[in-house]
Coordinates of C-alpha atoms and ligand atoms in Angstrom, one line a residue:
X1 CA -64.4 5.1 2.5
X2 CA -66.2 1.5 1.3
X3 CA -66.9 3.6 -2.1
X4 CA -63.0 4.8 -2.4
X5 CA -61.6 1.2 -1.9
X6 CA -64.2 -0.5 -4.5
X7 CA -63.3 2.7 -6.8
X8 CA -59.3 1.5 -6.4
X9 CA -60.2 -2.3 -6.6
X10 CA -62.1 -1.3 -10.3
X11 CA -59.0 0.4 -11.2
X12 CA -56.3 -2.7 -10.7
X13 CA -58.8 -4.8 -12.4
X14 CA -59.5 -2.3 -15.2
X15 CA -55.6 -2.3 -15.5
X16 CA -55.2 -5.6 -15.9
X17 CA -58.2 -6.8 -18.2
X18 CA -57.5 -4.0 -20.8
X19 CA -53.8 -4.6 -21.0
X20 CA -52.4 -1.8 -19.0
X21 CA -50.5 -3.6 -15.6
X22 CA -50.1 -7.1 -14.5
X23 CA -48.5 -8.2 -11.9
X24 CA -45.2 -9.8 -12.5
X25 CA -44.3 -13.3 -12.5
X26 CA -48.2 -13.5 -12.3
X27 CA -48.3 -17.5 -13.3
X28 CA -46.0 -18.1 -9.7
X29 CA -48.3 -16.3 -7.4
X30 CA -46.8 -13.0 -8.5
X31 CA -43.6 -11.2 -6.7
X32 CA -44.7 -8.3 -4.0
X33 CA -44.1 -4.8 -5.1
X34 CA -43.1 -5.7 -8.7
X35 CA -45.3 -5.5 -11.9
X36 CA -45.4 -5.6 -16.0
X37 CA -46.6 -2.9 -18.0
X38 CA -49.0 -4.5 -21.0
X39 CA -49.1 -3.6 -24.4
X40 CA -51.4 -0.5 -23.3
X41 CA -49.5 0.2 -20.6
X42 CA -46.7 0.6 -22.0
X43 CA -48.1 3.2 -24.5
X44 CA -49.3 4.8 -21.5
X45 CA -45.9 5.4 -20.0
X46 CA -44.1 5.8 -23.0
X47 CA -46.6 9.4 -23.5
X48 CA -45.9 10.1 -19.9
X49 CA -42.6 9.9 -20.3
X50 CA -42.4 11.7 -23.6
X51 CA -44.5 14.5 -21.8
X52 CA -41.9 15.2 -19.2
X53 CA -38.8 14.9 -21.4
X54 CA -40.4 17.1 -24.1
X55 CA -41.5 19.6 -21.1
X56 CA -37.9 19.7 -19.8
X57 CA -35.6 18.8 -22.2
X58 CA -37.2 20.1 -25.7
X59 CA -38.7 23.2 -23.8
X60 CA -35.6 24.2 -22.2
X61 CA -32.2 25.6 -23.5
X62 CA -30.9 25.1 -20.6
X63 CA -31.7 21.6 -19.8
X64 CA -29.9 18.5 -21.3
X65 CA -30.4 14.6 -21.2
X66 CA -28.7 11.9 -19.7
X67 CA -29.0 8.3 -19.5
X68 CA -26.6 6.7 -17.0
X69 CA -26.0 3.1 -15.9
X70 CA -28.2 1.4 -13.1
X71 CA -25.0 0.2 -11.6
X72 CA -22.6 2.6 -10.4
X73 CA -18.9 2.2 -8.3
X74 CA -19.9 1.4 -4.7
X75 CA -18.4 4.4 -3.4
X76 CA -21.1 6.8 -4.9
X77 CA -23.7 5.4 -2.9
X78 CA -21.3 6.2 0.5
X79 CA -20.6 9.4 -0.6
X80 CA -24.1 10.0 -0.7
X81 CA -25.6 8.5 2.3
X82 CA -27.1 5.5 1.4
X83 CA -25.2 3.2 3.1
X84 CA -25.7 4.9 6.2
X85 CA -28.6 6.9 6.3
X86 CA -30.9 5.3 3.4
X87 CA -33.7 3.8 6.0
X88 CA -37.2 3.2 6.4
X89 CA -38.4 2.7 10.1
X90 CA -39.3 -0.9 10.5
X91 CA -42.1 -1.9 12.8
X92 CA -43.5 -5.7 13.2
X93 CA -47.0 -6.4 14.8
X94 CA -46.2 -9.3 17.2
X95 CA -49.8 -11.1 16.8
X96 CA -50.7 -10.9 12.9
X97 CA -46.5 -11.1 12.4
X98 CA -46.9 -8.3 9.9
X99 CA -44.3 -6.0 9.2
X100 CA -44.9 -1.9 8.8
X101 CA -43.6 1.0 8.1
X102 CA -43.5 2.8 11.2
X103 CA -43.7 6.6 9.6
X104 CA -46.7 5.2 7.1
X105 CA -48.5 3.7 9.9
X106 CA -48.6 7.1 11.7
X107 CA -49.6 9.0 8.2
X108 CA -52.7 6.4 7.5
X109 CA -53.7 7.5 11.2
X110 CA -53.4 11.4 10.3
X111 CA -55.3 10.3 6.9
X112 CA -58.2 8.9 9.2
X113 CA -58.3 12.0 11.2
X114 CA -58.4 14.1 7.7
X115 CA -61.2 11.5 6.4
X116 CA -63.1 12.9 9.8
X117 CA -62.9 16.7 8.6
X118 CA -63.8 16.1 5.3
X119 CA -67.1 14.5 6.9
X120 CA -67.6 17.4 9.3
X121 CA -67.5 19.8 5.8
X122 CA -70.2 17.4 4.1
X123 CA -72.3 18.1 7.2
X124 CA -71.6 21.9 6.7
X125 CA -72.6 22.2 2.9
X126 CA -75.7 20.5 4.0
X127 CA -76.8 23.0 7.0
X128 CA -75.2 26.2 4.7
X129 CA -76.2 24.9 1.2
X130 CA -75.0 28.1 -1.2
X131 CA -73.6 30.2 1.8
X132 CA -71.1 27.5 2.5
X133 CA -67.4 29.0 2.5
X134 CA -65.2 25.5 3.3
X135 CA -62.2 27.7 4.3
X136 CA -63.9 29.5 6.8
X137 CA -65.7 26.8 8.2
X138 CA -62.4 24.8 8.5
X139 CA -61.1 27.8 10.6
X140 CA -64.3 28.2 12.9
X141 CA -66.1 24.8 13.1
X142 CA -65.8 23.5 16.7
X143 CA -64.4 19.9 15.5
X144 CA -63.1 20.8 12.1
X145 CA -60.5 23.2 14.1
X146 CA -59.5 20.3 17.0
X147 CA -58.9 17.7 14.1
X148 CA -56.8 20.1 12.1
X149 CA -54.7 20.9 15.6
X150 CA -54.4 17.1 16.2
X151 CA -52.8 16.4 13.0
X152 CA -50.4 19.5 13.1
X153 CA -49.5 18.4 16.5
X154 CA -49.1 14.6 15.3
X155 CA -47.3 15.7 12.1
X156 CA -44.9 18.1 14.2
X157 CA -43.4 14.8 16.7
X158 CA -43.5 12.7 13.2
X159 CA -41.2 15.2 11.6
X160 CA -39.0 15.4 14.8
X161 CA -38.5 12.1 15.2
X162 CA -37.7 11.0 11.7
X163 CA -35.5 14.1 11.5
X164 CA -33.6 13.1 14.7
X165 CA -34.1 9.4 13.9
X166 CA -35.4 8.3 17.0
X167 CA -37.0 5.1 17.0
X168 CA -37.9 5.6 20.3
X169 CA -40.3 8.3 20.1
X170 CA -42.0 7.0 16.8
X171 CA -42.9 3.7 18.3
X172 CA -43.9 6.2 21.3
X173 CA -46.1 7.7 19.0
X174 CA -47.5 4.8 17.7
X175 CA -48.4 3.7 21.4
X176 CA -49.6 6.9 22.3
X177 CA -52.5 6.9 19.3
X178 CA -53.5 3.6 20.1
X179 CA -53.0 2.7 16.4
X180 CA -53.6 -0.7 15.6
X181 CA -52.2 -3.2 13.0
X182 CA -55.0 -2.6 10.2
X183 CA -55.0 -6.4 9.6
X184 CA -55.5 -8.2 13.2
X185 CA -56.3 -5.3 15.1
X186 CA -53.8 -5.7 17.8
X187 CA -51.5 -2.9 19.2
X188 CA -49.0 -5.2 20.4
X189 CA -46.1 -3.7 18.5
X190 CA -42.3 -4.6 18.4
X191 CA -39.4 -1.8 19.1
X192 CA -39.2 0.3 15.6
X193 CA -35.9 -0.4 13.8
X194 CA -34.0 1.3 10.8
X195 CA -34.2 -1.2 7.6
X196 CA -31.9 -0.1 4.6
X197 CA -33.4 -0.2 1.2
X198 CA -30.9 -0.7 -1.2
X199 CA -30.8 -4.1 -3.1
X200 CA -27.1 -5.1 -3.4
X201 CA -25.4 -7.8 -6.1
X202 CA -21.8 -9.1 -6.6
X203 CA -19.4 -7.8 -9.7
X204 CA -18.4 -10.9 -11.3
X205 CA -14.9 -10.9 -11.2
X206 CA -14.1 -9.7 -7.6
X207 CA -14.9 -11.5 -4.4
X208 CA -15.7 -10.2 -1.1
X209 CA -17.1 -6.8 0.2
X210 CA -15.1 -5.0 -2.1
X211 CA -17.3 -6.3 -5.2
X212 CA -20.2 -5.0 -3.8
X213 CA -22.9 -3.7 -6.1
X214 CA -26.1 -1.7 -5.1
X215 CA -29.1 -1.4 -7.9
X216 CA -29.5 2.8 -7.7
X217 CA -31.9 3.9 -5.1
X218 CA -32.2 7.2 -7.4
X219 CA -31.3 8.2 -10.6
X220 CA -29.9 11.5 -9.5
X221 CA -26.4 9.9 -8.3
X222 CA -25.7 9.1 -12.0
X223 CA -26.3 13.1 -12.9
X224 CA -24.2 14.1 -9.8
X225 CA -20.6 12.1 -10.9
X226 CA -21.2 13.3 -14.6
X227 CA -21.9 16.7 -14.0
X228 CA -18.5 18.0 -14.8
X229 CA -19.0 15.3 -18.4
X230 CA -22.0 17.2 -19.5
X231 CA -21.0 21.0 -18.4
X232 CA -18.0 20.6 -20.4
X233 CA -19.2 19.0 -23.7
X234 CA -22.3 20.7 -23.6
X235 CA -20.6 24.5 -22.6
X236 CA -23.4 25.0 -20.7
X237 CA -23.3 27.7 -18.3
X238 CA -25.0 28.2 -14.8
X239 CA -27.9 27.6 -14.2
X240 CA -28.5 24.6 -15.9
X241 CA -30.2 20.8 -15.8
X242 CA -29.2 17.4 -16.3
X243 CA -32.6 15.4 -16.8
X244 CA -32.7 11.4 -16.9
X245 CA -35.6 8.9 -17.2
X246 CA -34.3 5.4 -15.6
X247 CA -35.1 2.6 -13.0
X248 CA -34.6 2.6 -9.2
X249 CA -34.9 0.2 -6.5
X250 CA -35.7 0.1 -3.5
X251 CA -36.6 -2.8 -0.9
X252 CA -39.9 -0.9 0.7
X253 CA -40.9 -2.6 3.5
X254 CA -44.3 -3.4 2.4
X255 CA -45.1 -2.6 -1.1
X256 CA -48.6 -2.1 -1.4
X257 CA -51.2 0.1 -3.3
X258 CA -50.3 -1.6 -6.4
X259 CA -48.4 0.5 -8.4
X260 CA -47.8 3.5 -6.0
X261 CA -44.8 1.5 -3.9
X262 CA -42.9 -0.5 -5.7
X263 CA -39.7 -2.1 -5.3
X264 CA -38.8 -1.9 -9.3
X265 CA -40.3 1.4 -10.4
X266 CA -39.2 4.3 -13.1
X267 CA -38.0 7.8 -11.9
X268 CA -38.0 10.9 -14.1
X269 CA -35.6 13.5 -12.3
X270 CA -33.8 16.5 -13.1
X271 CA -30.9 18.1 -11.2
X272 CA -30.6 22.0 -11.8
X273 CA -27.0 23.5 -10.9
X274 CA -27.5 27.1 -9.5
X275 CA -25.2 29.5 -7.8
X276 CA -25.0 29.3 -3.9
X277 CA -27.4 31.9 -2.8
X278 CA -29.6 31.8 -5.7
X279 CA -31.3 28.2 -4.1
X280 CA -34.6 29.4 -2.7
X281 CA -35.4 31.4 -5.4
X282 CA -34.8 28.7 -7.9
X283 CA -36.8 25.8 -5.9
X284 CA -39.6 28.6 -6.0
X285 CA -39.5 28.7 -9.5
X286 CA -39.3 24.8 -9.8
X287 CA -42.2 24.0 -7.9
X288 CA -44.8 26.5 -9.7
X289 CA -43.1 25.2 -13.0
X290 CA -43.7 21.8 -11.6
X291 CA -47.6 22.1 -10.6
X292 CA -48.1 23.9 -13.8
X293 CA -46.8 20.9 -16.0
X294 CA -49.7 19.0 -13.7
X295 CA -52.0 21.2 -14.6
X296 CA -51.3 21.8 -18.4
X297 CA -52.7 18.0 -19.1
X298 CA -56.5 19.0 -17.5
X299 CA -55.5 17.2 -14.3
X300 CA -58.2 19.3 -12.0
X301 CA -56.4 21.5 -9.4
X302 CA -58.6 20.6 -6.8
X303 CA -56.6 16.6 -6.8
X304 CA -52.9 18.3 -6.8
X305 CA -51.9 20.3 -3.9
X306 CA -48.0 21.2 -2.2
X307 CA -47.0 19.4 1.0
X308 CA -43.8 21.3 2.6
X309 CA -41.5 18.5 4.5
X310 CA -40.8 19.2 8.5
X311 CA -38.6 16.1 8.0
X312 CA -35.8 16.9 6.0
X313 CA -33.5 14.7 4.1
X314 CA -30.0 14.5 5.3
X315 CA -29.1 16.5 2.3
X316 CA -32.2 18.8 1.7
X317 CA -32.5 22.3 3.4
X318 CA -36.1 22.9 1.3
X319 CA -38.0 20.1 0.5
X320 CA -42.1 19.9 -0.9
X321 CA -44.1 17.3 -2.4
X322 CA -46.6 17.6 -5.3
X323 CA -49.1 15.5 -3.7
X324 CA -51.9 14.1 -5.8
X325 CA -55.6 12.9 -4.1
X326 CA -55.3 9.0 -5.3
X327 CA -58.0 6.6 -4.4
X328 CA -56.8 5.7 -1.0
X329 CA -55.9 9.8 -0.4
X330 CA -53.4 12.7 -1.0
X331 CA -50.0 10.7 -1.2
X332 CA -46.9 12.5 -3.0
X333 CA -46.2 11.9 -6.6
X334 CA -43.3 14.4 -7.3
X335 CA -41.0 15.4 -4.9
X336 CA -38.8 19.0 -4.8
X337 CA -35.7 19.2 -3.2
X338 CA -33.4 22.1 -2.6
X339 CA -30.2 19.7 -2.0
X340 CA -27.7 22.2 -1.4
X341 CA -24.1 21.6 -2.5
X342 CA -24.3 18.1 -0.3
X343 CA -23.9 15.6 -3.1
X344 CA -21.5 17.4 -5.2
X345 CA -19.2 18.3 -2.1
X346 CA -19.7 14.8 -1.0
X347 CA -18.5 13.2 -4.0
X348 CA -15.1 15.6 -4.7
X349 CA -14.1 14.0 -1.1
X350 CA -14.9 10.3 -1.6
X351 CA -13.1 11.1 -5.3
X352 CA -10.4 13.3 -4.8
X353 CA -11.7 15.1 -8.0
X354 CA -13.1 18.5 -8.3
X355 CA -16.6 19.0 -9.0
X356 CA -16.8 22.6 -9.3
X357 CA -17.9 25.5 -12.1
X358 CA -15.7 27.9 -13.1
X359 CA -17.9 31.2 -13.2
X360 CA -16.5 34.0 -15.7
X361 CA -18.8 36.8 -14.7
X362 CA -17.6 36.5 -11.1
X363 CA -14.2 35.1 -12.1
X364 CA -14.5 32.7 -9.1
X365 CA -14.7 28.7 -8.6
X366 CA -17.6 26.7 -6.9
X367 CA -19.4 24.1 -6.4
X368 CA -23.1 24.7 -7.3
X369 CA -25.9 24.3 -5.5
X370 CA -28.6 21.8 -6.9
X371 CA -32.4 21.9 -7.1
X372 CA -34.0 18.8 -7.8
X373 CA -37.5 17.8 -9.3
X374 CA -38.2 14.2 -9.2
X375 CA -41.5 12.4 -10.3
X376 CA -42.0 8.8 -10.1
X377 CA -43.3 7.6 -13.8
X378 CA -45.4 5.1 -11.9
X379 CA -47.5 7.1 -9.8
X380 CA -48.0 9.3 -12.1
X381 CA -49.6 6.4 -14.1
X382 CA -51.6 6.0 -11.7
X383 CA -52.5 9.4 -10.9
X384 CA -53.6 9.8 -14.7
X385 CA -55.6 6.3 -14.9
X386 CA -57.4 7.6 -11.7
X387 CA -58.6 10.8 -12.8
X388 CA -59.3 9.2 -16.1
X389 CA -61.4 6.3 -15.0
X390 CA -64.6 7.2 -15.5
X391 CA -68.3 5.7 -15.4
X392 CA -71.3 7.2 -17.0
X393 CA -74.8 6.9 -18.5
X394 CA -74.9 7.6 -22.1
X395 CA -77.9 7.4 -24.7
X396 CA -78.3 4.1 -26.4
X397 CA -78.9 2.7 -29.8
X398 CA -83.0 1.9 -28.4
X399 CA -83.6 5.7 -27.1
X400 CA -82.6 4.5 -22.9
X401 CA -79.4 4.8 -21.2
X402 CA -76.4 2.1 -20.9
X403 CA -73.5 2.4 -18.6
X404 CA -70.3 3.0 -19.9
X405 CA -66.6 2.8 -18.7
X406 CA -64.5 5.6 -20.2
X407 CA -61.0 6.4 -19.9
X408 CA -61.1 10.7 -20.2
X409 CA -57.3 10.8 -20.5
X410 CA -55.9 13.8 -22.4
X411 CA -55.5 12.6 -26.0
X412 CA -51.6 13.0 -26.2
X413 CA -51.3 10.5 -23.6
X414 CA -54.0 7.8 -25.1
X415 CA -52.2 4.7 -25.7
X416 CA -54.2 4.8 -29.2
X417 CA -55.1 7.8 -31.1
X418 CA -57.5 6.3 -33.4
X419 CA -59.5 3.2 -34.0
X420 CA -60.6 2.1 -37.2
X421 CA -64.0 -0.3 -37.7
X422 CA -65.6 -1.8 -40.6
X423 CA -69.2 -1.8 -39.9
X424 CA -70.0 -5.4 -40.5
X425 CA -67.0 -7.5 -40.8
X426 CA -68.8 -10.2 -43.1
X427 CA -68.7 -7.4 -45.8
X428 CA -65.5 -8.1 -47.8
X429 CA -65.8 -4.8 -49.6
X430 CA -66.0 -2.9 -45.8
X431 CA -62.9 -4.6 -44.4
X432 CA -60.9 -4.1 -47.5
X433 CA -61.8 -0.2 -47.6
X434 CA -61.7 -0.3 -43.5
X435 CA -58.0 -1.8 -44.1
X436 CA -56.9 0.5 -46.6
X437 CA -57.6 3.4 -44.3
X438 CA -55.9 1.7 -41.5
X439 CA -52.8 0.9 -43.4
X440 CA -52.3 4.9 -44.5
X441 CA -53.3 6.4 -41.1
X442 CA -51.0 3.7 -39.0
X443 CA -48.2 5.9 -40.7
X444 CA -48.8 9.1 -39.1
X445 CA -49.7 7.7 -35.2
X446 CA -50.8 4.8 -33.3
X447 CA -53.9 3.1 -34.4
X448 CA -56.0 -0.2 -34.1
X449 CA -57.9 -1.8 -36.4
X450 CA -61.2 -3.7 -35.2
X451 CA -63.5 -6.0 -36.9
X452 CA -65.2 -7.7 -34.0
X453 CA -68.3 -8.0 -32.2
X454 CA -71.3 -5.5 -33.1
X455 CA -70.1 -1.6 -33.4
X456 CA -71.5 -0.7 -30.1
X457 CA -69.2 -3.0 -28.3
X458 CA -66.4 -1.9 -30.3
X459 CA -67.0 1.7 -29.1
X460 CA -66.8 0.6 -25.4
X461 CA -64.1 -1.0 -25.9
X462 CA -62.0 1.9 -27.4
X463 CA -63.9 3.9 -24.7
X464 CA -62.3 1.7 -21.8
X465 CA -58.9 2.1 -23.3
X466 CA -59.4 6.2 -23.8
X467 CA -59.1 6.2 -27.5
X468 CA -60.1 9.8 -28.7
X469 CA -61.6 8.9 -32.4
X470 CA -63.2 5.8 -33.8
X471 CA -63.6 5.9 -37.7
X472 CA -66.3 3.7 -38.9
X473 CA -66.6 2.7 -42.5
X474 CA -70.1 2.1 -44.0
X475 CA -71.5 1.3 -47.4
X476 CA -71.7 5.1 -47.7
X477 CA -68.2 5.4 -47.5
X478 CA -67.5 2.7 -50.6
X479 CA -69.9 5.1 -52.3
X480 CA -68.3 8.6 -51.7
X481 CA -65.5 8.3 -49.6
X482 CA -67.1 9.6 -46.3
X483 CA -66.7 7.9 -42.6
X484 CA -68.2 8.6 -39.9
X485 CA -66.0 10.0 -37.0
X486 CA -67.1 9.4 -33.2
X487 CA -65.7 11.5 -30.3
X488 CA -65.0 9.8 -27.1
X489 CA -66.0 12.2 -25.0
X490 CA -68.5 13.9 -26.8
X491 CA -69.9 10.9 -28.3
X492 CA -70.9 13.2 -31.6
X493 CA -70.6 11.5 -34.8
X494 CA -69.2 13.2 -37.8
X495 CA -69.4 12.6 -41.4
X496 CA -65.7 13.4 -42.8
X497 CA -63.9 12.3 -46.3
X498 CA -61.0 10.0 -45.6
X499 CA -58.9 12.4 -46.8
X500 CA -59.8 14.7 -43.4
X501 CA -59.0 12.2 -40.8
X502 CA -55.3 12.0 -40.4
X503 CA -55.3 16.1 -39.9
X504 CA -58.1 16.0 -37.5
X505 CA -56.5 13.5 -35.3
X506 CA -52.8 15.5 -35.4
X507 CA -55.0 18.2 -34.1
X508 CA -56.3 16.6 -31.2
X509 CA -53.1 14.6 -30.1
X510 CA -50.7 17.6 -31.0
X511 CA -48.5 18.1 -27.7
X512 CA -48.4 22.3 -28.7
X513 CA -51.5 23.4 -27.0
X514 CA -50.6 21.5 -23.7
X515 CA -47.1 22.5 -24.2
X516 CA -47.8 26.0 -24.9
X517 CA -49.6 26.5 -21.3
X518 CA -46.2 25.4 -19.5
Ligands
ATP1 P1 -41.9 8.1 0.1 O1 -42.0 8.9 1.2 O2 -43.5 7.9 -0.8 O3 -41.4 6.6 0.4 P2 -39.8 9.5 -1.4 O4 -40.1 10.8 -0.4 O5 -39.0 8.3 -0.5 O6 -41.6 9.1 -1.4 P3 -38.4 10.5 -3.1 O7 -36.9 9.7 -2.8 O8 -38.7 11.9 -3.4 O9 -39.6 9.2 -2.5 O10 -38.3 9.8 -4.8 C1 -39.0 10.9 -5.8 C2 -40.1 10.1 -6.4 O11 -40.5 8.9 -7.0 C3 -41.3 10.3 -5.5 O12 -42.4 11.4 -5.4 C4 -42.2 8.9 -5.9 O13 -43.6 9.4 -7.1 C5 -41.4 8.0 -6.9 N1 -40.8 6.8 -5.8 C6 -40.6 7.0 -4.9 N2 -40.3 5.3 -4.6 C7 -41.2 5.0 -4.8 C8 -41.6 3.4 -5.0 N3 -41.3 2.7 -4.3 N4 -42.5 2.9 -5.8 C9 -42.8 4.3 -7.2 N5 -42.5 5.4 -7.2 C10 -41.7 5.7 -6.2

């Protein structure tokens, strides 16, 4: 566990040191749950968003894009159920005066039991060696089975309490499991209360409740209210989808774990409109499609898993998460929800406007059902940083070994695609040549020119930010127009002609092989 915490701390420190993520308003001691993306962070995040957009909009003839406003008519949130039901259960510890999400306390408790199972598994590996069969072990080892049953039981009770909005049952569960405050160790809990997560503000020219506006807690509603606008202007037939990337805001009870749980974050959501009765088929299709999206980037399959919901939101008839193994355990990265016709029907009722589709094949009007795929751009960012972050030993120049930190990002996501480095900075002819090369290839992709420090240190700096290639300009370059190209992962250095650089890098960073896997 300490090792894991250590890794997480290192990732956070690395993010800051290299300009990926900063705490917001840091000079004022920061603002909880709000972060700023630095020069490299914005590039990585843009690349993540580009991957999502390409795979959704560019690759599907029946999915189109939208960019709706953050502010929406206040009735939107009444209709969607957010005013009445977008709550999280809040509990305070009387001793530490710290505030927690009651369901998260229980989930963290479950995580601890899962860690115990993992320990058992490790023991099993030691005992059985090559003959070890993990699935069989989990199903037959007395302790592992006991732990798994305990988890199942807690999950069921948590699910039931959340579905029923039963705050007393939730508190009983915390007390019964003897969950202690992680800060003070105290078990002195207040009652569990509901806490609405929406931020509100006031429209300039209208006073009082009438002018109360909310900052959207999800981007989805902007899609729903535009359903007919988009369908009519694009003449799409069902099934079709609308994709959107944008900011969302939630007044999270406790925002922690870095950019995993933020108060201002970005979502990438796609709402897929289908004929009623076909929704379960589409739900399964989108579950598979979205899992493949993650795997196509090269993320190890054992870092990803589905988690079907026991507790369903008020609008859903089926829901699953794609969980990722973050440094602090498996947690939700993306949600896939079958939202029924709840949203469109509610908006019809509250607006008095029909939100139906005329099906020319069946010659009938109906309110479509909706399958939603919703992923946080920031959580995806953290997932990518944490799988990419690697500390490893590499050969050094003196025949020994040295440690390096390298971000093994898929090249399509790398913030900088290629660095151009003159071997020595005090040789004007090398500098001039390197700059000439840089000025040419920067027309093709994002490059960096770096002349400061010894060449080895510059390589390390590029490794630490995940740059797939370094180009080094030396005295031979002046003679024969060749450079060395160094591969981030294999460390192999090859001599190539300057005219080949752009093509080699372009091939490495091409979206095509990734998109082909989808
Ligand atoms: P959680 O249970 O972790 O609070 P959720 O189930 O409320 O998440 P959804 O409403 O399904 O999340 O939102 C869809 C996606 O938006 C999530 O899978 C996640 O990637 C992202 N997301 C939600 N809340 C946050 C947040 N506070 N900070 C960053 N990303 C978030």
